[in-house]
Short mmCIF file of C-alpha atoms in Angstrom, two decimals:
data_model
loop_
_atom_site.label_atom_id
_atom_site.label_comp_id
_atom_site.label_asym_id
_atom_site.label_seq_id
_atom_site.Cartn_x
_atom_site.Cartn_y
_atom_site.Cartn_z
CA MET A 24 18.20 3.45 9.71
CA MET A 25 15.82 2.51 12.50
CA ILE A 26 15.20 6.20 13.24
CA LYS A 27 14.59 6.92 9.55
CA LEU A 28 12.05 4.08 9.33
CA THR A 29 10.30 5.21 12.51
CA VAL A 30 10.10 8.84 11.37
CA SER A 31 8.60 7.65 8.06
CA TRP A 32 6.07 5.51 9.93
CA ILE A 33 5.00 8.48 12.14
CA TRP A 34 4.74 10.72 9.05
CA LEU A 35 2.55 8.13 7.27
CA MET A 36 0.30 7.72 10.32
CA ALA A 37 -0.07 11.51 10.61
CA LEU A 38 -0.95 11.87 6.92
CA THR A 39 -3.50 9.05 7.25
CA LEU A 40 -5.20 10.76 10.21
CA LEU A 41 -5.27 14.07 8.31
CA SER A 42 -6.72 12.29 5.30
CA ALA A 43 -9.44 10.69 7.46
CA ALA A 44 -10.26 14.09 8.96
CA LEU A 45 -11.27 15.26 5.47
CA VAL A 46 -14.34 12.96 5.58
CA ASN A 47 -16.20 15.27 7.98
CA SER A 48 -14.50 18.53 7.02
CA GLY A 49 -17.53 19.84 5.14
CA TRP A 50 -15.18 21.31 2.54
CA PRO A 51 -16.10 21.39 -1.18
CA VAL A 52 -15.36 18.14 -3.00
CA GLU A 53 -12.65 19.78 -5.17
CA ARG A 54 -10.64 20.81 -2.12
CA VAL A 55 -11.07 17.41 -0.46
CA LEU A 56 -10.06 15.72 -3.73
CA ILE A 57 -6.85 17.76 -4.12
CA LEU A 58 -5.79 17.33 -0.48
CA ALA A 59 -6.61 13.60 -0.41
CA LEU A 60 -4.68 12.96 -3.64
CA LEU A 61 -1.75 15.07 -2.44
CA MET A 62 -1.58 12.91 0.68
CA VAL A 63 -1.70 9.75 -1.46
CA VAL A 64 1.31 10.98 -3.45
CA LEU A 65 3.25 11.95 -0.31
CA LYS A 66 2.48 8.64 1.41
CA ASN A 67 3.39 6.44 -1.52
CA GLN A 68 6.58 8.44 -2.12
CA GLN A 69 7.57 7.59 1.46
CA ILE A 70 6.64 3.91 1.07
CA VAL A 71 8.59 3.61 -2.19
CA ASP A 72 11.73 5.41 -1.01
CA THR A 73 12.02 4.33 2.60
CA PHE A 74 10.05 1.11 3.12
CA MET A 75 10.74 -0.47 -0.27
CA GLY A 76 14.28 0.90 -0.16
CA LEU A 77 14.15 2.28 -3.72
CA GLN A 78 16.05 5.42 -2.71
CA ARG A 79 19.19 3.28 -3.20
CA ALA A 80 17.83 1.50 -6.31
CA PRO A 81 18.42 2.24 -10.02
CA TRP A 82 16.66 5.41 -11.15
CA PHE A 83 14.48 3.55 -13.65
CA TRP A 84 12.70 1.48 -11.01
CA ARG A 85 12.42 4.28 -8.50
CA GLY A 86 11.07 6.55 -11.23
CA ILE A 87 8.50 4.01 -12.40
CA MET A 88 7.16 3.47 -8.88
CA GLN A 89 7.01 7.20 -8.10
CA PHE A 90 5.44 7.94 -11.48
CA TYR A 91 2.73 5.32 -10.89
CA THR A 92 1.16 7.16 -7.96
CA LEU A 93 1.56 10.55 -9.63
CA LEU A 94 -0.17 9.23 -12.74
CA ILE A 95 -3.06 7.68 -10.79
CA ALA A 96 -3.54 10.87 -8.75
CA LEU A 97 -3.45 13.01 -11.90
CA LEU A 98 -5.90 10.78 -13.79
CA VAL A 99 -8.35 10.67 -10.89
CA TYR A 100 -8.13 14.46 -10.54
CA LEU A 101 -8.62 15.12 -14.27
CA LEU A 102 -11.55 12.70 -14.47
CA PHE A 103 -13.25 14.31 -11.48
CA ILE A 104 -12.82 17.92 -12.58
CA MET B 30 53.95 -0.41 -10.01
CA THR B 31 50.86 1.63 -10.88
CA SER B 32 47.89 1.45 -8.62
CA ILE B 33 44.46 0.87 -10.06
CA PRO B 34 41.94 3.51 -8.97
CA VAL B 35 39.00 1.97 -7.15
CA SER B 36 35.60 3.60 -7.36
CA HIS B 37 33.95 3.98 -3.96
CA THR B 38 30.61 5.05 -5.40
CA PRO B 39 28.05 2.63 -3.93
CA GLN B 40 26.30 0.65 -6.65
CA ARG B 41 22.56 1.26 -6.84
CA GLN B 42 20.83 -2.09 -6.35
CA LEU B 43 17.24 -3.16 -6.73
CA PRO B 44 15.98 -4.93 -3.59
CA GLY B 45 14.69 -8.46 -4.19
CA ASP B 46 14.53 -10.49 -7.39
CA LEU B 47 13.96 -8.75 -10.72
CA ALA B 48 11.01 -11.10 -11.38
CA ILE B 49 9.07 -9.81 -8.36
CA TRP B 50 9.31 -6.27 -9.77
CA PHE B 51 7.76 -7.31 -13.07
CA PHE B 52 5.05 -9.12 -11.10
CA ILE B 53 4.47 -5.95 -9.02
CA LEU B 54 4.22 -3.82 -12.18
CA ALA B 55 1.62 -6.21 -13.59
CA GLU B 56 -0.37 -6.11 -10.35
CA LEU B 57 -0.20 -2.32 -10.14
CA THR B 58 -1.43 -2.05 -13.72
CA VAL B 59 -4.50 -4.15 -12.92
CA PHE B 60 -5.25 -2.04 -9.84
CA ALA B 61 -4.71 1.16 -11.84
CA LEU B 62 -7.38 0.05 -14.33
CA LEU B 63 -9.76 -0.72 -11.46
CA PHE B 64 -9.14 2.73 -9.92
CA ILE B 65 -9.91 4.38 -13.25
CA VAL B 66 -13.09 2.31 -13.74
CA PHE B 67 -14.20 3.24 -10.19
CA THR B 68 -13.56 6.94 -10.84
CA VAL B 69 -15.33 6.96 -14.22
CA ALA B 70 -18.31 5.11 -12.76
CA ARG B 71 -18.40 7.60 -9.85
CA ILE B 72 -18.65 10.46 -12.35
CA ASN B 73 -21.34 8.75 -14.44
CA GLU B 74 -23.51 7.79 -11.46
CA PRO B 75 -22.75 10.33 -8.70
CA GLU B 76 -26.00 9.77 -6.75
CA VAL B 77 -25.52 6.00 -6.63
CA PHE B 78 -21.90 6.37 -5.49
CA ILE B 79 -22.59 9.07 -2.88
CA ALA B 80 -25.41 6.93 -1.43
CA GLY B 81 -23.14 3.87 -1.48
CA GLN B 82 -20.25 5.68 0.16
CA ALA B 83 -22.58 6.72 2.99
CA THR B 84 -23.07 3.02 3.89
CA VAL B 85 -19.39 2.12 4.27
CA HIS B 86 -17.50 2.79 7.51
CA PRO B 87 -14.74 5.44 7.32
CA VAL B 88 -13.46 4.43 10.78
CA ALA B 89 -12.99 0.86 9.54
CA GLY B 90 -11.12 2.27 6.54
CA LEU B 91 -8.94 4.35 8.85
CA ILE B 92 -8.17 1.38 11.12
CA ASN B 93 -7.25 -0.72 8.09
CA THR B 94 -4.96 1.99 6.71
CA LEU B 95 -3.18 2.43 10.05
CA ALA B 96 -2.85 -1.37 10.38
CA LEU B 97 -1.35 -1.83 6.91
CA ILE B 98 1.09 1.08 7.34
CA THR B 99 2.22 -0.28 10.71
CA SER B 100 2.58 -3.74 9.22
CA SER B 101 4.66 -2.32 6.35
CA TYR B 102 6.86 -0.51 8.89
CA LEU B 103 7.48 -3.77 10.78
CA VAL B 104 8.40 -5.53 7.53
CA ALA B 105 10.89 -2.74 6.70
CA VAL B 106 12.37 -3.13 10.19
CA GLY B 107 12.61 -6.89 9.59
CA VAL B 108 14.53 -6.40 6.34
CA TRP B 109 16.91 -4.00 8.10
CA LYS B 110 17.48 -6.56 10.86
CA ALA B 111 18.21 -9.20 8.21
CA GLU B 112 20.76 -6.84 6.61
CA GLN B 113 22.48 -6.71 10.02
CA GLY B 114 22.52 -10.52 10.10
CA GLU B 115 19.92 -10.62 12.91
CA PHE B 116 17.62 -13.17 11.30
CA ARG B 117 15.78 -14.12 14.49
CA GLN B 118 14.85 -10.44 15.03
CA CYS B 119 13.79 -10.30 11.39
CA GLY B 120 11.46 -13.25 12.03
CA TYR B 121 9.94 -11.53 15.06
CA ALA B 122 9.35 -8.33 13.06
CA PHE B 123 7.64 -10.30 10.26
CA CYS B 124 5.48 -12.12 12.85
CA GLY B 125 4.53 -8.72 14.28
CA ALA B 126 3.63 -7.53 10.77
CA MET B 127 1.38 -10.56 10.32
CA GLY B 128 -0.27 -9.91 13.69
CA VAL B 129 -1.05 -6.31 12.76
CA ALA B 130 -2.31 -7.42 9.34
CA LEU B 131 -4.83 -9.61 11.18
CA ILE B 132 -6.46 -6.38 12.39
CA TYR B 133 -7.04 -5.50 8.73
CA VAL B 134 -8.49 -8.96 8.02
CA GLY B 135 -10.84 -8.77 11.03
CA THR B 136 -11.99 -5.21 10.31
CA LYS B 137 -12.57 -5.87 6.62
CA GLY B 138 -14.45 -9.07 7.42
CA TRP B 139 -16.62 -7.16 9.89
CA GLU B 140 -17.29 -4.46 7.27
CA TYR B 141 -18.33 -7.05 4.66
CA GLN B 142 -20.56 -8.77 7.21
CA GLN B 143 -22.25 -5.45 8.12
CA LEU B 144 -22.90 -4.56 4.48
CA ILE B 145 -24.21 -8.01 3.57
CA ALA B 146 -26.44 -8.08 6.67
CA ALA B 147 -27.86 -4.71 5.58
CA GLY B 148 -28.80 -6.29 2.24
CA TYR B 149 -25.99 -4.97 0.04
CA ASN B 150 -24.19 -7.33 -2.31
CA LEU B 151 -22.43 -7.47 -5.68
CA SER B 152 -25.67 -7.07 -7.62
CA THR B 153 -27.24 -4.23 -5.59
CA ASN B 154 -25.87 -1.56 -7.92
CA PHE B 155 -22.66 -0.63 -9.76
CA TYR B 156 -21.16 1.01 -6.67
CA TYR B 157 -21.36 -2.21 -4.64
CA THR B 158 -20.20 -4.30 -7.59
CA LEU B 159 -17.02 -2.24 -7.79
CA TYR B 160 -16.66 -1.83 -4.03
CA PHE B 161 -16.79 -5.59 -3.38
CA LEU B 162 -14.75 -6.45 -6.47
CA ILE B 163 -11.86 -4.05 -5.83
CA THR B 164 -11.67 -4.37 -2.04
CA PHE B 165 -12.01 -8.18 -2.15
CA PHE B 166 -9.33 -8.40 -4.83
CA HIS B 167 -7.09 -6.38 -2.53
CA PHE B 168 -8.15 -8.53 0.46
CA MET B 169 -6.94 -11.63 -1.44
CA HIS B 170 -3.57 -9.93 -1.95
CA VAL B 171 -3.36 -9.25 1.79
CA LEU B 172 -4.03 -12.92 2.55
CA LEU B 173 -1.38 -14.03 0.04
CA GLY B 174 1.04 -11.49 1.51
CA MET B 175 0.43 -12.83 5.01
CA ILE B 176 1.24 -16.36 3.85
CA ILE B 177 4.50 -15.05 2.32
CA LEU B 178 5.36 -13.13 5.51
CA GLY B 179 4.70 -16.25 7.61
CA PHE B 180 6.91 -18.35 5.35
CA ILE B 181 9.78 -15.82 5.60
CA ALA B 182 9.35 -15.45 9.39
CA ARG B 183 9.56 -19.22 9.88
CA LYS B 184 12.60 -19.57 7.64
CA SER B 185 14.33 -16.63 9.37
CA MET B 186 13.77 -17.99 12.84
CA GLN B 187 15.01 -21.42 11.80
CA GLY B 188 18.22 -19.81 10.54
CA GLN B 189 17.71 -20.99 6.98
CA TYR B 190 18.89 -17.71 5.39
CA LEU B 191 22.58 -17.06 4.84
CA ALA B 192 24.12 -13.67 5.63
CA GLY B 193 24.13 -11.51 2.51
CA GLU B 194 21.52 -13.60 0.72
CA LEU B 195 18.54 -11.36 1.25
CA ALA B 196 16.77 -11.57 -2.12
CA GLY B 197 14.02 -13.86 -0.80
CA ILE B 198 13.31 -11.69 2.24
CA GLU B 199 13.42 -8.48 0.19
CA SER B 200 11.11 -9.91 -2.50
CA GLY B 201 8.47 -10.83 0.09
CA ALA B 202 8.86 -7.41 1.70
CA VAL B 203 8.42 -5.39 -1.51
CA TYR B 204 5.32 -7.43 -2.37
CA TRP B 205 3.87 -6.49 1.03
CA HIS B 206 4.72 -2.81 0.50
CA MET B 207 2.96 -2.97 -2.88
CA VAL B 208 -0.20 -4.22 -1.12
CA ASP B 209 0.12 -1.24 1.24
CA MET B 210 0.63 1.19 -1.67
CA VAL B 211 -2.58 0.00 -3.34
CA TRP B 212 -4.58 0.47 -0.14
CA VAL B 213 -3.17 3.99 0.27
CA VAL B 214 -4.89 4.85 -3.06
CA LEU B 215 -8.05 2.88 -2.27
CA PHE B 216 -8.67 4.52 1.10
CA PRO B 217 -9.45 8.05 -0.20
CA LEU B 218 -11.25 6.73 -3.29
CA VAL B 219 -13.67 4.57 -1.28
CA TYR B 220 -13.99 6.43 2.03
CA VAL B 221 -12.79 10.04 1.80
CA ILE B 222 -13.74 11.61 -1.56
CA HIS B 223 -17.53 12.00 -1.57
#
């Protein structure tokens, strides 16, 4: 379990650094938007499953928490485009 | 005599009290509305928002994100230690999480001080209204979370939890992870997407 938590933590730190690197990438806003939102979804999926421990929880609650981030990311994307 | 078949399928259990999950859902709904308002306002007033985003500090945002993720990791480690019956270790992990969260508090305070010293406040324009409103609302959640973590750490180290009775520890932990989740969305919205 300790290894699983540590791997998740390293993965989250790496995604955060990649996300921060987008600030000065000079890429078009659409590309930055998609990549940044993709990283949000990946990070929150990790937090929900591993840190919150919802991987072992009833599907309803895990689904609601995973759906939340997907919905926010989708809404932000659709509003921007 | 007939033997009764026993199912060995592990039962899927929700960590913490059910009430904390309804509280978390309510909190997440409020933050979701704020994210949508921020995004809509960004689309309606792109110049104001791009100019505003140029005055905030992405490095401070990065430090805060790394601090909250590390703090969340330490809380998850603390819960795992509690599951093993190592409540003193759990207390140490929660203290560590509080210590790392102090980095967030210091950095955010410095960022607010810089912006206010430069003459920006709630009434400067709609960008700053939303920036201060959303990030300060989140800041208040971090402070509340730190109080909860401190309470759990103290109780753990005093041996006041019984083995197997983890609902209190888990409830505090999932609240803290929720605070982290919200910041994970806020970071790109405020600092990354220009």
